[in-house]
PDB file of C-alpha atoms in Angstrom:
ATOM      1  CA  UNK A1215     -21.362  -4.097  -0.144  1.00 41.00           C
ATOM      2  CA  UNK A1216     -18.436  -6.324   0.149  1.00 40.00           C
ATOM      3  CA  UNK A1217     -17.168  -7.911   3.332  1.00 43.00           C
ATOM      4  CA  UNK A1218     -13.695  -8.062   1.932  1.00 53.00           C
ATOM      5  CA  UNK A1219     -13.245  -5.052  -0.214  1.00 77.00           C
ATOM      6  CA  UNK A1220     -13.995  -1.145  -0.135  1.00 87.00           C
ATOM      7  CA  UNK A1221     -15.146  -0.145  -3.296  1.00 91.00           C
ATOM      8  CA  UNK A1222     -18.317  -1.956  -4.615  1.00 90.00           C
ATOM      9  CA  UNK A1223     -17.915  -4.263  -7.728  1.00 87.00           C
ATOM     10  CA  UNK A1224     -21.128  -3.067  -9.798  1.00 91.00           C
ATOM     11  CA  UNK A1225     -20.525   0.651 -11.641  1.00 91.00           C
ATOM     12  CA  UNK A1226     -24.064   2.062 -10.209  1.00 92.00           C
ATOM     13  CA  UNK A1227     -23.007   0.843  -6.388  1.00 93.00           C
ATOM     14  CA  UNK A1228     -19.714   2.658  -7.103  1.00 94.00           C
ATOM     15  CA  UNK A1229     -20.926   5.504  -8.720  1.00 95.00           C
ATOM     16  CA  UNK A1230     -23.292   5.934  -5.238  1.00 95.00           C
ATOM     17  CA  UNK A1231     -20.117   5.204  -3.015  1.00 96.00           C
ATOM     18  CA  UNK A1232     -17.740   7.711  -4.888  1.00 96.00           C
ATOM     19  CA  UNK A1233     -20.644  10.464  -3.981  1.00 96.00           C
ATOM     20  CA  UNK A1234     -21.101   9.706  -0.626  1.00 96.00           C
ATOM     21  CA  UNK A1235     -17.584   9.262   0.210  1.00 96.00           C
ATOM     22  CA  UNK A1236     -16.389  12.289  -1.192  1.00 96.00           C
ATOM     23  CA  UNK A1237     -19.126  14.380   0.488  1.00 96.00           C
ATOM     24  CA  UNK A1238     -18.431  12.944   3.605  1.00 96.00           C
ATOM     25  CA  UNK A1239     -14.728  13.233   3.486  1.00 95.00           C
ATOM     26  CA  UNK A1240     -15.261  17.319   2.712  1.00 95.00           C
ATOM     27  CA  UNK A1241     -17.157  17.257   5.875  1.00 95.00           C
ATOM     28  CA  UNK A1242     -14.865  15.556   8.019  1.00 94.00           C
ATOM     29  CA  UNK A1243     -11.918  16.688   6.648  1.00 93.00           C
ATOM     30  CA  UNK A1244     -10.542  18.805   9.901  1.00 93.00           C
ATOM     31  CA  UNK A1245     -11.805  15.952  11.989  1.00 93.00           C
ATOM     32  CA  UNK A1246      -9.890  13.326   9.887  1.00 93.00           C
ATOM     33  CA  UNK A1247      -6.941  15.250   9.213  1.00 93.00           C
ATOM     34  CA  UNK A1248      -6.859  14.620   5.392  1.00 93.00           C
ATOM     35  CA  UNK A1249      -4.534  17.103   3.612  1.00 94.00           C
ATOM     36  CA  UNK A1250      -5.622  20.185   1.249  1.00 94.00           C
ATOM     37  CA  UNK A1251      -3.910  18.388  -1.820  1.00 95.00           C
ATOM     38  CA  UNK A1252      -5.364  14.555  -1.622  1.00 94.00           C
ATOM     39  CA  UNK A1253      -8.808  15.839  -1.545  1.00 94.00           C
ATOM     40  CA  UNK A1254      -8.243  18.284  -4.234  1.00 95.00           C
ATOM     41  CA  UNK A1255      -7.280  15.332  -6.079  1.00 96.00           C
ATOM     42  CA  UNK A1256     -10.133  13.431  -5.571  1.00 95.00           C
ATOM     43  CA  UNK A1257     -12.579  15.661  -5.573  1.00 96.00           C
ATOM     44  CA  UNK A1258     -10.979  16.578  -9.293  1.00 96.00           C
ATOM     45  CA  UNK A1259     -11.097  13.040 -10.111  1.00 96.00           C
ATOM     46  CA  UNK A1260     -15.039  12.903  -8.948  1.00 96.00           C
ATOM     47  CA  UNK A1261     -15.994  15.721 -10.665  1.00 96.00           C
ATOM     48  CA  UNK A1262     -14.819  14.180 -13.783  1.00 95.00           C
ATOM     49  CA  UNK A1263     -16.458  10.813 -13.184  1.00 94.00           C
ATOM     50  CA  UNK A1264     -19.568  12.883 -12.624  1.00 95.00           C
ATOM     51  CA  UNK A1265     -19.154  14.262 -16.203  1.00 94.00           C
ATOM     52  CA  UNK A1266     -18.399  10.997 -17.787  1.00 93.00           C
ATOM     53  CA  UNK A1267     -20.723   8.905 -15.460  1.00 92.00           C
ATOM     54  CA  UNK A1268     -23.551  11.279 -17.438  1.00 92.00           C
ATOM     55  CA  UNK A1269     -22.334  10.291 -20.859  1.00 90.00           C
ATOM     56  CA  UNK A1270     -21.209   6.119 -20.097  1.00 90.00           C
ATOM     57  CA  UNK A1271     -25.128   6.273 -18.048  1.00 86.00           C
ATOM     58  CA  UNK A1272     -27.513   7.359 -20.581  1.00 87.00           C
ATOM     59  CA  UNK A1273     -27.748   5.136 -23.282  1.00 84.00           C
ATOM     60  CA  UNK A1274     -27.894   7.113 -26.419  1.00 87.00           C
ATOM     61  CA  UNK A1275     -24.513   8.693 -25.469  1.00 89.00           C
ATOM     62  CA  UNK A1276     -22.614   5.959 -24.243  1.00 84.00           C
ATOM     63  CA  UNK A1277     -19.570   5.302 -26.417  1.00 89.00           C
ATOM     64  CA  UNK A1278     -16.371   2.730 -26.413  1.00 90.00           C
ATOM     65  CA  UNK A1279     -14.943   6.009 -25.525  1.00 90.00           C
ATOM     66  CA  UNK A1280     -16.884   6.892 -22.126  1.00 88.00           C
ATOM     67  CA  UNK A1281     -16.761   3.209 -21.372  1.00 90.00           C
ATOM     68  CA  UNK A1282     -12.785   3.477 -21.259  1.00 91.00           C
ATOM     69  CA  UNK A1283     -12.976   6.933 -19.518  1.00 92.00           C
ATOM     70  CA  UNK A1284     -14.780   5.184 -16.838  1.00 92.00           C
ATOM     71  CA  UNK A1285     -12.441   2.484 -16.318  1.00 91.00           C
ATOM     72  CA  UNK A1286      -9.694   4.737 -15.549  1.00 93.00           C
ATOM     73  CA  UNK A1287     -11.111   7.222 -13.465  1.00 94.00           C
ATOM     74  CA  UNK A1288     -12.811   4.472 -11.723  1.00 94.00           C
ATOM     75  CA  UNK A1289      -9.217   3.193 -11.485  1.00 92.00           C
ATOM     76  CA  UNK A1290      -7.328   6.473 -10.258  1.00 94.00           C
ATOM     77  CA  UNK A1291     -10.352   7.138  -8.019  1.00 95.00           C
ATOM     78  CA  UNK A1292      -9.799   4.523  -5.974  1.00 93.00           C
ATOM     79  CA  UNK A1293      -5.665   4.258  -5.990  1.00 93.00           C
ATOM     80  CA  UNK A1294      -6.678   8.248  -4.627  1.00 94.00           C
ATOM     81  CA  UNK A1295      -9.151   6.974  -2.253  1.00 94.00           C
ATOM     82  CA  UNK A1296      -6.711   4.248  -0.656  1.00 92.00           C
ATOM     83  CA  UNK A1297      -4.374   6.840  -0.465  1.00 92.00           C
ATOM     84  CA  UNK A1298      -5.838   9.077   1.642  1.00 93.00           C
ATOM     85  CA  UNK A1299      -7.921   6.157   4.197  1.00 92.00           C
ATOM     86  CA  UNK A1300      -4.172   4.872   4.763  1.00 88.00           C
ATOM     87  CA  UNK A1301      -3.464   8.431   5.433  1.00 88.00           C
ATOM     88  CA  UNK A1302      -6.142   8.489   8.282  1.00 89.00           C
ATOM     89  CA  UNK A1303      -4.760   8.632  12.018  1.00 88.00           C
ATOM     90  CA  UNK A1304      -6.464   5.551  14.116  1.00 85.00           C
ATOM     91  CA  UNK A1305      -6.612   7.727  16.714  1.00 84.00           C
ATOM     92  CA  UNK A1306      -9.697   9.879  14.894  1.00 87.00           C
ATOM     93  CA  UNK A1307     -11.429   6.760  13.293  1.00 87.00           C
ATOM     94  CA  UNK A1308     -14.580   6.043  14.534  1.00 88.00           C
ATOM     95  CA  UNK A1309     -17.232   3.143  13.835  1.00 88.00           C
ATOM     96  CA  UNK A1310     -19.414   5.815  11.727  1.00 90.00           C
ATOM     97  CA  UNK A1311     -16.574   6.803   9.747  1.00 90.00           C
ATOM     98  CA  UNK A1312     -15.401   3.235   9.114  1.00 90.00           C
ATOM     99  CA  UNK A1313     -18.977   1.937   8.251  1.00 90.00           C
ATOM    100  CA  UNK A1314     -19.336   5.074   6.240  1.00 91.00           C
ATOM    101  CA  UNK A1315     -16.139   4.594   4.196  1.00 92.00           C
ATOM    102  CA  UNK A1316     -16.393   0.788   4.508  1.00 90.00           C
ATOM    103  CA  UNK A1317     -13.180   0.737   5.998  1.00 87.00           C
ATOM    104  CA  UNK A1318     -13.037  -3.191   7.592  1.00 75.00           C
ATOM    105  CA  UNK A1319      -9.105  -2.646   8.392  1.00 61.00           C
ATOM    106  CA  UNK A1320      -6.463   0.205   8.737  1.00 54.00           C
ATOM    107  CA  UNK A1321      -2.731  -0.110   8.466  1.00 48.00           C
ATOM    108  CA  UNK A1322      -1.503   1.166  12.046  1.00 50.00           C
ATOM    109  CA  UNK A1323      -4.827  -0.490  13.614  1.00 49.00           C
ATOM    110  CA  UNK A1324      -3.247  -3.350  15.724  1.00 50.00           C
ATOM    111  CA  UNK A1325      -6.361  -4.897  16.549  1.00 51.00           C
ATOM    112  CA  UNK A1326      -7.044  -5.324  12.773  1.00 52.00           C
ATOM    113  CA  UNK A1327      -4.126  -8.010  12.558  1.00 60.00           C
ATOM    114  CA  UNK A1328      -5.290 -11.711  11.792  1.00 67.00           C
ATOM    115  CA  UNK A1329      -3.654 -14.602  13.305  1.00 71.00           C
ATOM    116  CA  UNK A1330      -1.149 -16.575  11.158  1.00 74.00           C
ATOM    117  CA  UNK A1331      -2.045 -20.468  11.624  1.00 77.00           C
ATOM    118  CA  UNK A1332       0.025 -23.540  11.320  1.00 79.00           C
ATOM    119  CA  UNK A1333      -2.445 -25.563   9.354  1.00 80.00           C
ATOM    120  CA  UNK A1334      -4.729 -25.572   6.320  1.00 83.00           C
ATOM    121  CA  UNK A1335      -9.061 -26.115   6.103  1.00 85.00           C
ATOM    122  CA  UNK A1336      -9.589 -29.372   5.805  1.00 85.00           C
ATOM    123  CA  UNK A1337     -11.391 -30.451   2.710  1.00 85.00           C
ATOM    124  CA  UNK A1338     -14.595 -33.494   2.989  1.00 85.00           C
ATOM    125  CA  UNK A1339     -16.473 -34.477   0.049  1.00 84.00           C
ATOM    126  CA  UNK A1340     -20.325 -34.481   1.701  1.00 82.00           C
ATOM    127  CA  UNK A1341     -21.630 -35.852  -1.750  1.00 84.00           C
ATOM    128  CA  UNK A1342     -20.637 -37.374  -5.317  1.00 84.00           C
ATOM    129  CA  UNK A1343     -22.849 -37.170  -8.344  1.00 86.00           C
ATOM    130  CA  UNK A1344     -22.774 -37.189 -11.999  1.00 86.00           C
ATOM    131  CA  UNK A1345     -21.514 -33.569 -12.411  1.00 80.00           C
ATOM    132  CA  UNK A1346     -22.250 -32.386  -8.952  1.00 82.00           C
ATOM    133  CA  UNK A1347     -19.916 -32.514  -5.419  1.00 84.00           C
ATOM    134  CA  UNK A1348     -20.753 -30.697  -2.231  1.00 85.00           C
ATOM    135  CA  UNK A1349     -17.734 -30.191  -0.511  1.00 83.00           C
ATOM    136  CA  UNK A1350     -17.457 -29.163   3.256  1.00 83.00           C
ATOM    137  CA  UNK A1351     -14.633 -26.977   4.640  1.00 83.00           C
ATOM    138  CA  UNK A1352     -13.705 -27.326   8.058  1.00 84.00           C
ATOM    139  CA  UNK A1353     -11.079 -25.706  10.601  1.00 83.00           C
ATOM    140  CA  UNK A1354      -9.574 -28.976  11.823  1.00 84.00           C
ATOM    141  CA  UNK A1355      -8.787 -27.487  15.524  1.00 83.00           C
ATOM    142  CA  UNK A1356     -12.678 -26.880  15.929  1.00 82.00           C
ATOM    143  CA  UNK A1357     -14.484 -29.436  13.648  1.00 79.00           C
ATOM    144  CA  UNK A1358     -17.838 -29.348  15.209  1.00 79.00           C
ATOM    145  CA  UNK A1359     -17.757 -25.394  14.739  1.00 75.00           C
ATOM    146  CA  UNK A1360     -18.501 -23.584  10.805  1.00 72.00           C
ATOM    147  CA  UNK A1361     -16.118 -21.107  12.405  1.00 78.00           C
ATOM    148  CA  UNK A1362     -12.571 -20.087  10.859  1.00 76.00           C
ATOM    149  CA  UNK A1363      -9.846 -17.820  12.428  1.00 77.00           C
ATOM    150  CA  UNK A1364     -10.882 -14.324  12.752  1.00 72.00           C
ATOM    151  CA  UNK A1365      -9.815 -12.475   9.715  1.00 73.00           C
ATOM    152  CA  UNK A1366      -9.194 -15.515   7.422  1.00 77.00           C
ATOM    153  CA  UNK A1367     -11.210 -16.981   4.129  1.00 76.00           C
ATOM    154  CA  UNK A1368     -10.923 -19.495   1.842  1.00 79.00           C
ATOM    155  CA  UNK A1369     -10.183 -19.187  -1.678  1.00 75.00           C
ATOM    156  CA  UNK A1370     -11.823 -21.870  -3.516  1.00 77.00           C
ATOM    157  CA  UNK A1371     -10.414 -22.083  -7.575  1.00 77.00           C
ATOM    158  CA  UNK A1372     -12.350 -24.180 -10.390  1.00 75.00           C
ATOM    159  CA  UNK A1373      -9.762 -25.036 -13.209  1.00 73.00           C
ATOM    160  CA  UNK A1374     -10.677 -27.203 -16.477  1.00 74.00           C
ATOM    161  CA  UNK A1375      -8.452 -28.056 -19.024  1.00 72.00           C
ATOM    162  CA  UNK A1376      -8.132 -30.468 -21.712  1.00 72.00           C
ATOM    163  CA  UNK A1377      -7.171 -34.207 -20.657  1.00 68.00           C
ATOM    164  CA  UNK A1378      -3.645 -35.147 -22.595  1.00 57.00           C
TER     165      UNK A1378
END
């Protein structure tokens, strides 16, 4: 599962997310405070994408049809799901219930605030070869470390476009 992210990428991973998730959040739900009407929601919105999730799995049903249905409950499921995690008091958040919900961050967590820094990776070109470059990013206040600031990544982007 993702490092960065709560909901898995790939449909199946999702799929086995959404049912664990939702079973765990009925359990816990006095425990984690989360309100009568936000679970009814999601639990409606599961128990559609477990109808559709039948259909858009098995090959001889699947349609353009289920394949859109699944896109946007996939989509409501987890604006729902956000919803009700930023919902959840710090106070009653535990490891288990973070690693069970893959919840890396919360937004009244204090101690889940990065550090804002004053200066940008620094960029070395290890290698240059017909079609081929191995870059090497580096924190330039700790250049003998592969460390970076806790909480922080790099976002490398690739562009091509025509030479004028």
């Amino acid at each position: 599962m993702s490092d960065r992210h709560i909901f898995p990428s790939k449909d199946v991973d999702f799929n086995s997310y959404v049912q664990t998730a939702i079973a765990y959040l009925i359990e816990w739900q006095a425990h984690l405070r989360v309100k009568n009407d936000d679970l009814d929601e999601a639990l409606g919105l599961v128990i559609k994408w477990n109808t559709n999730w039948k259909v858009y799995d098995d090959a001889n049903l699947s349609n353009k049809l289920s394949q859109k249905e699944k896109v946007d409950l996939r989509s409501k499921i987890e604006v729902c799901l956000r919803r009700i995690y930023l919902d959840l008091p710090v106070s009653v958040l535990t490891t288990e219930h973070k690693i069970t919900l893959n919840i890396k961050w919360h937004s009244n967590d204090s101690s889940s605030l990065i550090s804002l820094v004053d200066f940008s990776p620094r960029m070395i070109g290890k290698e240059n070869e017909h079609l081929y470059q191995t870059l090497r990013l580096q924190n330039p206040k700790t250049p003998d470390s592969m460390e970076m600031p806790h909480g922080h990544w790099i976002y490398l982007e690739i562009l091509f476009g025509k030479r004028g």
